[in-house]
Structures are given as C-alpha cells and as structure tokens.
Short mmCIF file of C-alpha atoms in Angstrom, two decimals:
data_model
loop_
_atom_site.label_atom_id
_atom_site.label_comp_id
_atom_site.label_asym_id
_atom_site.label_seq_id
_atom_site.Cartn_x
_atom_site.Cartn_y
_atom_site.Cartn_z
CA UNK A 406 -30.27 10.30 -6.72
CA UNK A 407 -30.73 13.28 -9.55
CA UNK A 408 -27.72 14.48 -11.53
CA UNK A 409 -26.45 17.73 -10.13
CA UNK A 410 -25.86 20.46 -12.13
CA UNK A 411 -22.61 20.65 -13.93
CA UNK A 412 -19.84 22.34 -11.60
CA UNK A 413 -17.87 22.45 -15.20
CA UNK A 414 -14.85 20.38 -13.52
CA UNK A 415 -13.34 17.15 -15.07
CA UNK A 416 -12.54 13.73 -12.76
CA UNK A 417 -10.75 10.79 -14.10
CA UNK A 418 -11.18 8.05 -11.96
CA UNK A 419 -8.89 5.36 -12.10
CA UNK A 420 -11.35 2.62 -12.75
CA UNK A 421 -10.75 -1.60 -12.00
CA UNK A 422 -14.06 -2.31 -12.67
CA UNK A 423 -14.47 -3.19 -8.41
CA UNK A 424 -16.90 -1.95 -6.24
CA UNK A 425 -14.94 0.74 -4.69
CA UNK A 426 -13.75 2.83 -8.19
CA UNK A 427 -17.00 1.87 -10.15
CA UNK A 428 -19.18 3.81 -6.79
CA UNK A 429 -16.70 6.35 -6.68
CA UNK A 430 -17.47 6.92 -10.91
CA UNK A 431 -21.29 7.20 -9.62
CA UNK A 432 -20.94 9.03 -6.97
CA UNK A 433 -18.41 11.81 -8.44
CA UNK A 434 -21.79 11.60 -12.16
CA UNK A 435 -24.05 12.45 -9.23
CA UNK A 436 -21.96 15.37 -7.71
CA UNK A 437 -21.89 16.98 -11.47
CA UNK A 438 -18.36 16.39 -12.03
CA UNK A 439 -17.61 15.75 -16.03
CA UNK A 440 -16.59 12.25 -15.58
CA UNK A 441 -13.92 10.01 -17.69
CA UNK A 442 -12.18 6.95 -16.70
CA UNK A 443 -9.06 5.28 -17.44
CA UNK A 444 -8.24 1.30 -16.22
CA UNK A 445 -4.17 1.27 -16.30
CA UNK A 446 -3.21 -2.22 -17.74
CA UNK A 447 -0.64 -3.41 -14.96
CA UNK A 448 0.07 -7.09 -16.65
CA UNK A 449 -0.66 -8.47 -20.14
CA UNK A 450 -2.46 -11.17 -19.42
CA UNK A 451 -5.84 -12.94 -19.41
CA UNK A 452 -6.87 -11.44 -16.22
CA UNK A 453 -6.45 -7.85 -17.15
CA UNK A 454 -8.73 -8.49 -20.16
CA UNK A 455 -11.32 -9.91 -17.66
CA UNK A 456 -10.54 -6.32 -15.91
CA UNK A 457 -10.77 -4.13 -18.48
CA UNK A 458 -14.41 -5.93 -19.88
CA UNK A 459 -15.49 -5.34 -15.95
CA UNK A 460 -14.35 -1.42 -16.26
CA UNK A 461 -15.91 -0.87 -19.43
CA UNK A 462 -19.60 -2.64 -18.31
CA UNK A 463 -19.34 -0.12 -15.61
CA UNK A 464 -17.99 2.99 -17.69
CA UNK A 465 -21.22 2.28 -20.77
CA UNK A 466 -23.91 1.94 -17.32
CA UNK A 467 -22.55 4.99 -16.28
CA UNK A 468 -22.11 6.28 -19.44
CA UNK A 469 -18.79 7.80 -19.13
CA UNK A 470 -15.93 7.82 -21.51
CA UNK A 471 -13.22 5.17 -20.88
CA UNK A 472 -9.81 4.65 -21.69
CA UNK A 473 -7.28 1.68 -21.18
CA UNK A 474 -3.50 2.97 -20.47
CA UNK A 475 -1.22 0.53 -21.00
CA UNK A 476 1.31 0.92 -18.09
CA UNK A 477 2.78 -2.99 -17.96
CA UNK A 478 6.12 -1.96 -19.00
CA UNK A 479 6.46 0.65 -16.18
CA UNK A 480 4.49 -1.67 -13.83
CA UNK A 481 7.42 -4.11 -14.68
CA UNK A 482 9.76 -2.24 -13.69
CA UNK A 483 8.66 -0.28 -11.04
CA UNK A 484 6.80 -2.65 -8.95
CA UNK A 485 7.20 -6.04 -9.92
CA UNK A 486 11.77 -5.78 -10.29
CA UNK A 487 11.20 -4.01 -6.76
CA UNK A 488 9.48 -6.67 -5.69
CA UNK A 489 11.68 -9.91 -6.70
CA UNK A 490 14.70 -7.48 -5.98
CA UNK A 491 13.91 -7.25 -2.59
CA UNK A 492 13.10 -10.54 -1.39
CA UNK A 493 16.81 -11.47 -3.12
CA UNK A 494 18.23 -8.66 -0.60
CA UNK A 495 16.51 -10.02 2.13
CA UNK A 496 13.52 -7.71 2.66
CA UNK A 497 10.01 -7.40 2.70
CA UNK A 498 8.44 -5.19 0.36
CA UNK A 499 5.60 -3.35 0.11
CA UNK A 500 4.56 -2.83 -3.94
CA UNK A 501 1.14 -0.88 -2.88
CA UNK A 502 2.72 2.01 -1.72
CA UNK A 503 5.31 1.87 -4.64
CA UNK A 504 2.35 1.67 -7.05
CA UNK A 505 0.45 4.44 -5.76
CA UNK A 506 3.85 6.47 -5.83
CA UNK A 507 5.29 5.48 -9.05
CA UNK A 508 2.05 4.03 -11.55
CA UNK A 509 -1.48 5.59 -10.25
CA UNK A 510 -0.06 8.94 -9.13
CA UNK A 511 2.95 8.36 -11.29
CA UNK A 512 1.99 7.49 -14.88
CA UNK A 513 -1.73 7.33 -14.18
CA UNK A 514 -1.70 10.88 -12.62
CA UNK A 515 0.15 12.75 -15.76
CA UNK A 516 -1.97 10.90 -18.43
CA UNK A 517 -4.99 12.04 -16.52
CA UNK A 518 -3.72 15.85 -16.20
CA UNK A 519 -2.08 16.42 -19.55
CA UNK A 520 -3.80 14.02 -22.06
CA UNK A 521 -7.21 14.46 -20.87
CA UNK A 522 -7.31 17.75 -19.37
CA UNK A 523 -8.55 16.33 -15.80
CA UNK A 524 -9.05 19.03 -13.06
CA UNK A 525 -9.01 16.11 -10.43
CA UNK A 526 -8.44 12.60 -10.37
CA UNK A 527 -10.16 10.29 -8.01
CA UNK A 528 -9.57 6.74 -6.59
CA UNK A 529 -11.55 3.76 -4.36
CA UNK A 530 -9.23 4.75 -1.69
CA UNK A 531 -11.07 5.36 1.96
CA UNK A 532 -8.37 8.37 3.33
CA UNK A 533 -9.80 12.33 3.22
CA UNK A 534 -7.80 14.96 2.28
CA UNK A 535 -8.27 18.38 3.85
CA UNK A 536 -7.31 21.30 2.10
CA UNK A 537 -6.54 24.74 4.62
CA UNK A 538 -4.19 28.24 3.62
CA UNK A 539 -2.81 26.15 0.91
CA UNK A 540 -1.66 23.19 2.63
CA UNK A 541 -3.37 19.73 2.38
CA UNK A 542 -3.66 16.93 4.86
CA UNK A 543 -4.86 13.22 4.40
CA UNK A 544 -6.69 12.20 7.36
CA UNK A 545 -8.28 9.16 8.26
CA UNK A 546 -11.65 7.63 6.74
CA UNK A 547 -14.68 6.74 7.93
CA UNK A 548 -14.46 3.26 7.82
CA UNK A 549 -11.48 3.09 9.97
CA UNK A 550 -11.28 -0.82 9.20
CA UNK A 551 -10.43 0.03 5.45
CA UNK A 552 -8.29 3.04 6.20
CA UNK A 553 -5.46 3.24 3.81
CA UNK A 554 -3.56 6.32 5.06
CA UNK A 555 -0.50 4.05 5.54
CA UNK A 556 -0.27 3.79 1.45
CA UNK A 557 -0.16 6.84 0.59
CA UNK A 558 2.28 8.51 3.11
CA UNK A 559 5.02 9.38 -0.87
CA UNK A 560 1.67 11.43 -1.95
CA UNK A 561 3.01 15.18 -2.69
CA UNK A 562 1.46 18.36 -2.07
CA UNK A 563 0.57 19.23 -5.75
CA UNK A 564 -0.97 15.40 -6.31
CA UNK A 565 -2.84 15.50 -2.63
CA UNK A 566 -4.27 19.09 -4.48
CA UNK A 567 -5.22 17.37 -7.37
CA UNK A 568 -7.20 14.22 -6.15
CA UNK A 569 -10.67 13.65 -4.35
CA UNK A 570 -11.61 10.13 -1.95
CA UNK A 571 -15.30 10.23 -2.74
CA UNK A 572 -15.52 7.32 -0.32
CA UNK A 573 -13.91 9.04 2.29
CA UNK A 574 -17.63 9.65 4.46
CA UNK A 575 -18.56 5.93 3.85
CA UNK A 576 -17.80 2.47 5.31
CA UNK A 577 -18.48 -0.55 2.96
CA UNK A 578 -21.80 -1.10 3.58
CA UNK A 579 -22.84 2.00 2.41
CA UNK A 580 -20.65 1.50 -1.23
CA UNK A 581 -22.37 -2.22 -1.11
CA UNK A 582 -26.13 -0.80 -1.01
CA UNK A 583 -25.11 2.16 -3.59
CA UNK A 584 -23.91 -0.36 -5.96
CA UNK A 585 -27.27 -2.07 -5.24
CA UNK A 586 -29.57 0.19 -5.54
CA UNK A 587 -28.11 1.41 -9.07
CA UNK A 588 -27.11 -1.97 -10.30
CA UNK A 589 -23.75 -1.12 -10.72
CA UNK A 590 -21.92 -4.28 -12.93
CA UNK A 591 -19.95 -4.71 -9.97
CA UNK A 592 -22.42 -5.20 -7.17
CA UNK A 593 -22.00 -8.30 -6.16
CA UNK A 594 -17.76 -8.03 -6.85
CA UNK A 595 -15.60 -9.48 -4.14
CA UNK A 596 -12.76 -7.79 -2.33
CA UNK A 597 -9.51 -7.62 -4.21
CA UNK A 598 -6.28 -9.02 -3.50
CA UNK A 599 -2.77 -7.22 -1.69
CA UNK A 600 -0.75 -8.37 -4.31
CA UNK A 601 -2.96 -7.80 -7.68
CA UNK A 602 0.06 -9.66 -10.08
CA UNK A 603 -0.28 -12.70 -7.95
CA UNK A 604 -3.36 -14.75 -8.82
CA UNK A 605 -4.99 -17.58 -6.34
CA UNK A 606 -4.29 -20.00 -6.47
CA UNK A 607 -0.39 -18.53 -6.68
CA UNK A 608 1.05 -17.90 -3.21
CA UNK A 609 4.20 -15.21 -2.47
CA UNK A 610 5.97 -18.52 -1.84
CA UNK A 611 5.04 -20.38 -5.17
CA UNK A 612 6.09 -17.02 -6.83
CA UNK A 613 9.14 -16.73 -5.47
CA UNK A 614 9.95 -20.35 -5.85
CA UNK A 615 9.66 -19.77 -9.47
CA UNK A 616 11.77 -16.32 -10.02
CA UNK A 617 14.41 -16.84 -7.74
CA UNK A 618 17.22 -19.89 -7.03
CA UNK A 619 16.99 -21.49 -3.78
CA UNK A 620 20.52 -21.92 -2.43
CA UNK A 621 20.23 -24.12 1.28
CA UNK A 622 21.87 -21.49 3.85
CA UNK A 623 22.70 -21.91 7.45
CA UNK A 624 19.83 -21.30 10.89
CA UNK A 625 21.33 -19.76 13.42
CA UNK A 626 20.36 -18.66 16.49
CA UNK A 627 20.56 -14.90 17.31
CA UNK A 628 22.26 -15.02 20.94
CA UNK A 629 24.78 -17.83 20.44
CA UNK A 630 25.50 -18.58 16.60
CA UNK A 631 24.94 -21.61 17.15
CA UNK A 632 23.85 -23.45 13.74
CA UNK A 633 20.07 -25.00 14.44
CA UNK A 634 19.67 -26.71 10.97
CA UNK A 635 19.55 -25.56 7.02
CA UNK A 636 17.00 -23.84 4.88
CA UNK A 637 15.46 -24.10 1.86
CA UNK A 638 16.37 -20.32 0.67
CA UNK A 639 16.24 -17.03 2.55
CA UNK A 640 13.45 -15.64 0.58
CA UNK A 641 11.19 -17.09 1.65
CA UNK A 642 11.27 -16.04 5.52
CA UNK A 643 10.23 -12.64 6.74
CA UNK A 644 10.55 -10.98 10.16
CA UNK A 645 8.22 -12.84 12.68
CA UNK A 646 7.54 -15.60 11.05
CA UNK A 647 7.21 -18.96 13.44
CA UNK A 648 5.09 -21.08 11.49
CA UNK A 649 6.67 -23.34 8.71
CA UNK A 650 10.53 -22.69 10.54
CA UNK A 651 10.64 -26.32 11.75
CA UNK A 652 13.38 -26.18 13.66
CA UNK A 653 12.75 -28.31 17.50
CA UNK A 654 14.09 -25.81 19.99
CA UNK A 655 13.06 -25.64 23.76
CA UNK A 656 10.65 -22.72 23.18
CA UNK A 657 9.44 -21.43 19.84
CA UNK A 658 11.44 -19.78 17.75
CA UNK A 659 10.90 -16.84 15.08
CA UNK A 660 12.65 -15.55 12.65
CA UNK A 661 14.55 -12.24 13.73
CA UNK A 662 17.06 -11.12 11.15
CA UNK A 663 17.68 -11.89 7.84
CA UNK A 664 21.05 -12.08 6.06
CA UNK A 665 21.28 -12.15 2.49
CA UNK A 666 24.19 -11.81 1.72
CA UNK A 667 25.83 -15.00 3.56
CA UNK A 668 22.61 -16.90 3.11
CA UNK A 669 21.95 -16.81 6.75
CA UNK A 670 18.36 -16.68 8.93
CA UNK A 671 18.90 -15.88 12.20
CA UNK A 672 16.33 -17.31 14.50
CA UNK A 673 15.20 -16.41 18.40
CA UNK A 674 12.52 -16.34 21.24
CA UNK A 675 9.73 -14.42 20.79
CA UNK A 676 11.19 -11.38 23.39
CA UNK A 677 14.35 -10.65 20.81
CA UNK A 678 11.51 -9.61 18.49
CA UNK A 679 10.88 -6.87 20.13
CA UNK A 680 12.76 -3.16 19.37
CA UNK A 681 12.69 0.06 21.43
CA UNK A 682 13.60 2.36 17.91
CA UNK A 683 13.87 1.83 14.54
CA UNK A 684 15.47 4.49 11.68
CA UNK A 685 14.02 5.47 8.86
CA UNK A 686 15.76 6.50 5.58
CA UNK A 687 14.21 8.54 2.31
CA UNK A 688 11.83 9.94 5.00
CA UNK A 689 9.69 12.68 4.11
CA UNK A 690 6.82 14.63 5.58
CA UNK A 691 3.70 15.24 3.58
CA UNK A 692 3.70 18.80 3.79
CA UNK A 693 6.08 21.52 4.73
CA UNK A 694 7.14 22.17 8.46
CA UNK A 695 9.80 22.92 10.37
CA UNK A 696 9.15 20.53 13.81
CA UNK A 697 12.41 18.09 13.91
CA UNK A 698 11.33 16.39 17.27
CA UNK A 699 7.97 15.72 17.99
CA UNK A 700 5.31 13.20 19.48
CA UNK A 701 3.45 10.78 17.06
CA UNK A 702 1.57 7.77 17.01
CA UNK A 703 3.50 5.31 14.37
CA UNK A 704 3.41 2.15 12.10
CA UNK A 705 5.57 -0.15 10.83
CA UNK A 706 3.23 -2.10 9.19
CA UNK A 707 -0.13 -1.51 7.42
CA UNK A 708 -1.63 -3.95 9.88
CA UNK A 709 -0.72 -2.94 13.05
CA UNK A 710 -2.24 -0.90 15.75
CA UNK A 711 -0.96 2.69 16.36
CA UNK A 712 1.91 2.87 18.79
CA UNK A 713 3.27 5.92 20.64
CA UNK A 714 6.60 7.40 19.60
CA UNK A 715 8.73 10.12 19.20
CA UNK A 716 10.81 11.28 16.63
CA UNK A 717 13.69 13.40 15.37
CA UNK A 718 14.32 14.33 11.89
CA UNK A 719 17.61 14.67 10.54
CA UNK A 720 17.40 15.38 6.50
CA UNK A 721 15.68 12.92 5.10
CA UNK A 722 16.82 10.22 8.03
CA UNK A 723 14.12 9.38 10.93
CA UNK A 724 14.77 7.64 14.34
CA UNK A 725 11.40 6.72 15.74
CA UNK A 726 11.71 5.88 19.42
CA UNK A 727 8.83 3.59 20.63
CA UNK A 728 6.85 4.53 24.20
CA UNK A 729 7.05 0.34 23.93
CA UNK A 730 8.99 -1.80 22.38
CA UNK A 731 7.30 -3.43 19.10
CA UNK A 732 7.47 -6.42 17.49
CA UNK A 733 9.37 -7.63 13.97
CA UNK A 734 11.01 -4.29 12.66
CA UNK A 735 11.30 -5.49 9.21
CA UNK A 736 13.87 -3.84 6.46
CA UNK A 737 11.52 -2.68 3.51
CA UNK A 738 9.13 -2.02 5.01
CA UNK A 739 7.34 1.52 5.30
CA UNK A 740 7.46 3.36 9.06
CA UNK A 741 4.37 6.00 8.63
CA UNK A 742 3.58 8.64 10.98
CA UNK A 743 0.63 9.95 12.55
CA UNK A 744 -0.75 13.85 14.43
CA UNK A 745 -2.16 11.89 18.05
CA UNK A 746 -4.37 14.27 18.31
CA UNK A 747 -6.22 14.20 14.99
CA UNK A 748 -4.74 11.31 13.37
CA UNK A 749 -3.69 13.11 10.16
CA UNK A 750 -0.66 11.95 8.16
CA UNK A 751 2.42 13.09 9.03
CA UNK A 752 5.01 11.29 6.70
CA UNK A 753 7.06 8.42 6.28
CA UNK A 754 10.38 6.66 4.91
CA UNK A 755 11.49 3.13 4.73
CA UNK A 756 13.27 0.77 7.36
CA UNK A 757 16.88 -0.23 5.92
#
C-alpha cells in the first residue's frame, strides 16, 4: 500500500501492542491520517512492561510517536473495586464495558483530545459508526463473530463523533494477512484475554479466593426452601451455573438467585431459569429520540444470540419483555438493545 496524502487530521490510537490496534495504527498511516499512539498502563506490573515494549516495537515500525499514560490508579478504582465489589454483592460484572466507559473513552479519550490535540481517536474494536444530520449510530461489523456492539452501548454522542473502527470492513483474517504482509511486531500475537488484570494461569475463582473471605452459607432450593447442603462462599456462583454445584438432587440443578446478603444460593431445575422480562436501571439510549415503546432485538449477555423483545422506557428505567422466555437473567449484568431491522445500537442499562 502507498501513503496517502495527508488529509491534515490527527488519530491517536489507543495502542496494546495486539494485532487488532497495531493494524488499525497501519491502516489509519495508510489513509493519511497524522498518527500518534498512546498504550494506557492499566496495572503496574511485569506484564504491562511486556505491553508497553510490544506497543512501542510497533509504534518505531510504524514510525509513529508513542506515549504511555499511566491510568492504574483510575483503573483501580474504576474497574478493578467494581469488580471485587460486585461479586461481594452478589453479581456478575462486566469490567469491559466499564473500561471502555470510564478509562479508554474516559481518561484515555480527554488525554487524547486536550493533551495531544487529536481530531479522532481510534481503537481495535470491530463495531461501525455511521454518522447522518448530526446524529451517529454504531452498527454492527463485518466480522459478526467479533462484533463488540454490546461494549460499547455508555458511548455518547460527542465520543461516537470523535472516534473511527478502522476494522470495521474486515474480519480477522484480513487484519492477520495485513499484519503479514507488513511484518507488523505483532503478527503472529495471540488473541487477548476478557479479563486483561487476570493472568493464566489465574482463574476468576483463584482471584476471588484471594480478595474476598469465604464465609460457608446455606443451598436452598428455589420452590421449597428446603436447605440442600452448604457452600464454600457465594462469590463464587453466578446465574446458570450447574457444573461444580455438587449438590445430588433428582434432576440437575443450577444456580438461580443469589443472595448476598444472608449468604444464601438458591438453587433449581433448569425451567426456573428461564424469565419472560427483565428491568433495566441507568438505561440510556445512544442517541436522542423520543420512542418510549418499541420493538427490539435484545441481550443480556455479550454471548448470547439476539432475542425478540419489546420495551418501554420510563426515565432512565427499562422493562424489556421477551417474545420468549430466556435463560439466567443475571444482576450486573448489561441488557443492550438492538434496531431489528438494521441491527444498529439502540442503548442499554444494567440488570439490578
């Protein structure tokens, strides 16, 4: 590819050193943007120095200016307190969309903007955005397996207008042979982890079993209370789970509720999973509009299939009201929602 002529506009790219942010550096070089990029130091250890070493073999090949922000203490608080706080209230989190709200277009976003005079800043993310009389849109990717719409639902109008997906019109092969064909550092870099402050060969469970006290609590089971056996600590059950319950019953059981405040996990059969609505708090959509009732396609989890719904707004509270029931509603969680007829982002809030 030959270098485009300069189009005189600035794009910091939030760079890990991966495959996805160090193509998305080459490809924005290529398009003539004036390129910079900044790797945001989440965790002071040994692993973000291997990190930052990876960004900056990628930022002198590409021979771009790069800067290392040091955001640990905000990533301490923001996502890593949310985390441990919510497993000790009984719920599941979800620190990727917090960190795309609160450190990459939180800290990361206003460093890039007023310290370095960015027009744009750009990320590995595969989502579009769709600018049209003033309003913008995220839609979904190409690569429909790596879609990340569901992350990014607390994005507001004036970041969505300030930030480019230059991966948006690829799927991973593509961003594989680009890397190739340049000999980007990071060719031959393997996918990265959900939760990038937990290192194999850590688990959730390990984690947790080192920040928080195990007290021994009560099973019950949901339609009788009747007391099935004791566990080990709350935290570490979520909504769904069968495997490693270990409780005999005459069909399996899952876990359906959890109580953290009296130490209790309530246990059932795999049909008192199952909701036919679910409400939303701190829900928000992505752009302005006055519908309060309307059809959508839905998620309550980033891994999940799209499900039919309908919903009415009230403020910033949600019900969502499933076309069929769905499985393991689970408190912290995000419920995101979807246009069915062109799939673009609609907004979201978070299941008390």
């Amino acid at each position: 590819m030959k270098t485009m002529q300069s189009n005189n506009k600035k794009a910091a790219v939030a760079l890990s050193g991966g495959l996805d942010s160090s193509v998305t550096c080459f490809l924005l070089k290529q398009q003539g943007y004036d390129v910079v990029s900044i790797t945001a130091k989440m965790v002071d250890d040994e692993n973000f120095e291997q990190v930052a070493q990876n960004a900056k073999k990628v930022a002198e090949k590409l021979e771009i200016p790069h800067y290392v922000l040091d955001l640990s203490e905000d990533f301490k608080k923001n996502i890593i307190d949310y985390f441990e706080n919510s497993y000790k209230c009984g719920k599941t989190p979800n620190p990727c969309i917090m960190c795309n709200k609160t450190i990459k277009w939180g800290r990361l976003f206003d460093f890039a903007i007023n310290e370095l005079g960015a027009d744009v800043i750009a990320t590995g993310h595969y989502a579009k955005i769709e600018h049209k009389n003033g309003v913008s849109r995220l839609f979904p990717a190409s690569d429909r397996r790596k879609d990340q719409l569901y992350y990014l639902f607390e994005l507001s109008q004036e970041q969505l207008g300030r930030t480019i997906f230059p991966l948006s019109g690829l799927v991973k092969d593509d961003i594989r042979r680009i890397a190739q064909e340049n000999d980007l550092p990071s060719k031959s870099s393997k996918e990265s982890q959900d939760i990038c402050f937990i290192k194999k060969p850590m688990t959730t469970k390990k984690y947790l079993l080192e920040k928080l006290i195990p007290e021994k609590g009560d099973f019950i089971l949901e339609k009788s209370g009747k007391k099935l056996g004791t566990h080990e600590g709350f935290f570490q059950y979520t909504i769904g789970q069968r495997k490693g319950v270990g409780i005999a019953y005459s069909e399996p059981l899952y876990v359906t509720r959890i109580d953290a405040k009296n130490n209790i996990v309530y246990l059932g059969t795999k049909e008192e999973l199952y909701s036919e609505s679910v409400t939303v708090k701190n829900f928000k959509t992505q752009y302005p509009t006055d519908e309060k009732s309307m059809e959508v396609l839905a998620k309550i989890r980033y891994n999940m299939d799209f499900k039919p719904a309908h919903v009415e707004i009230d403020g910033n509270t949600a019900k969502i009201s499933f076309k069929e029931p769905v499985a393991s509603v689970t408190s912290g969680q995000a419920a995101v929602l979807y246009d069915p007829v062109d799939g673009h982002l609609i907004g979201g809030g978070w299941i008390e």
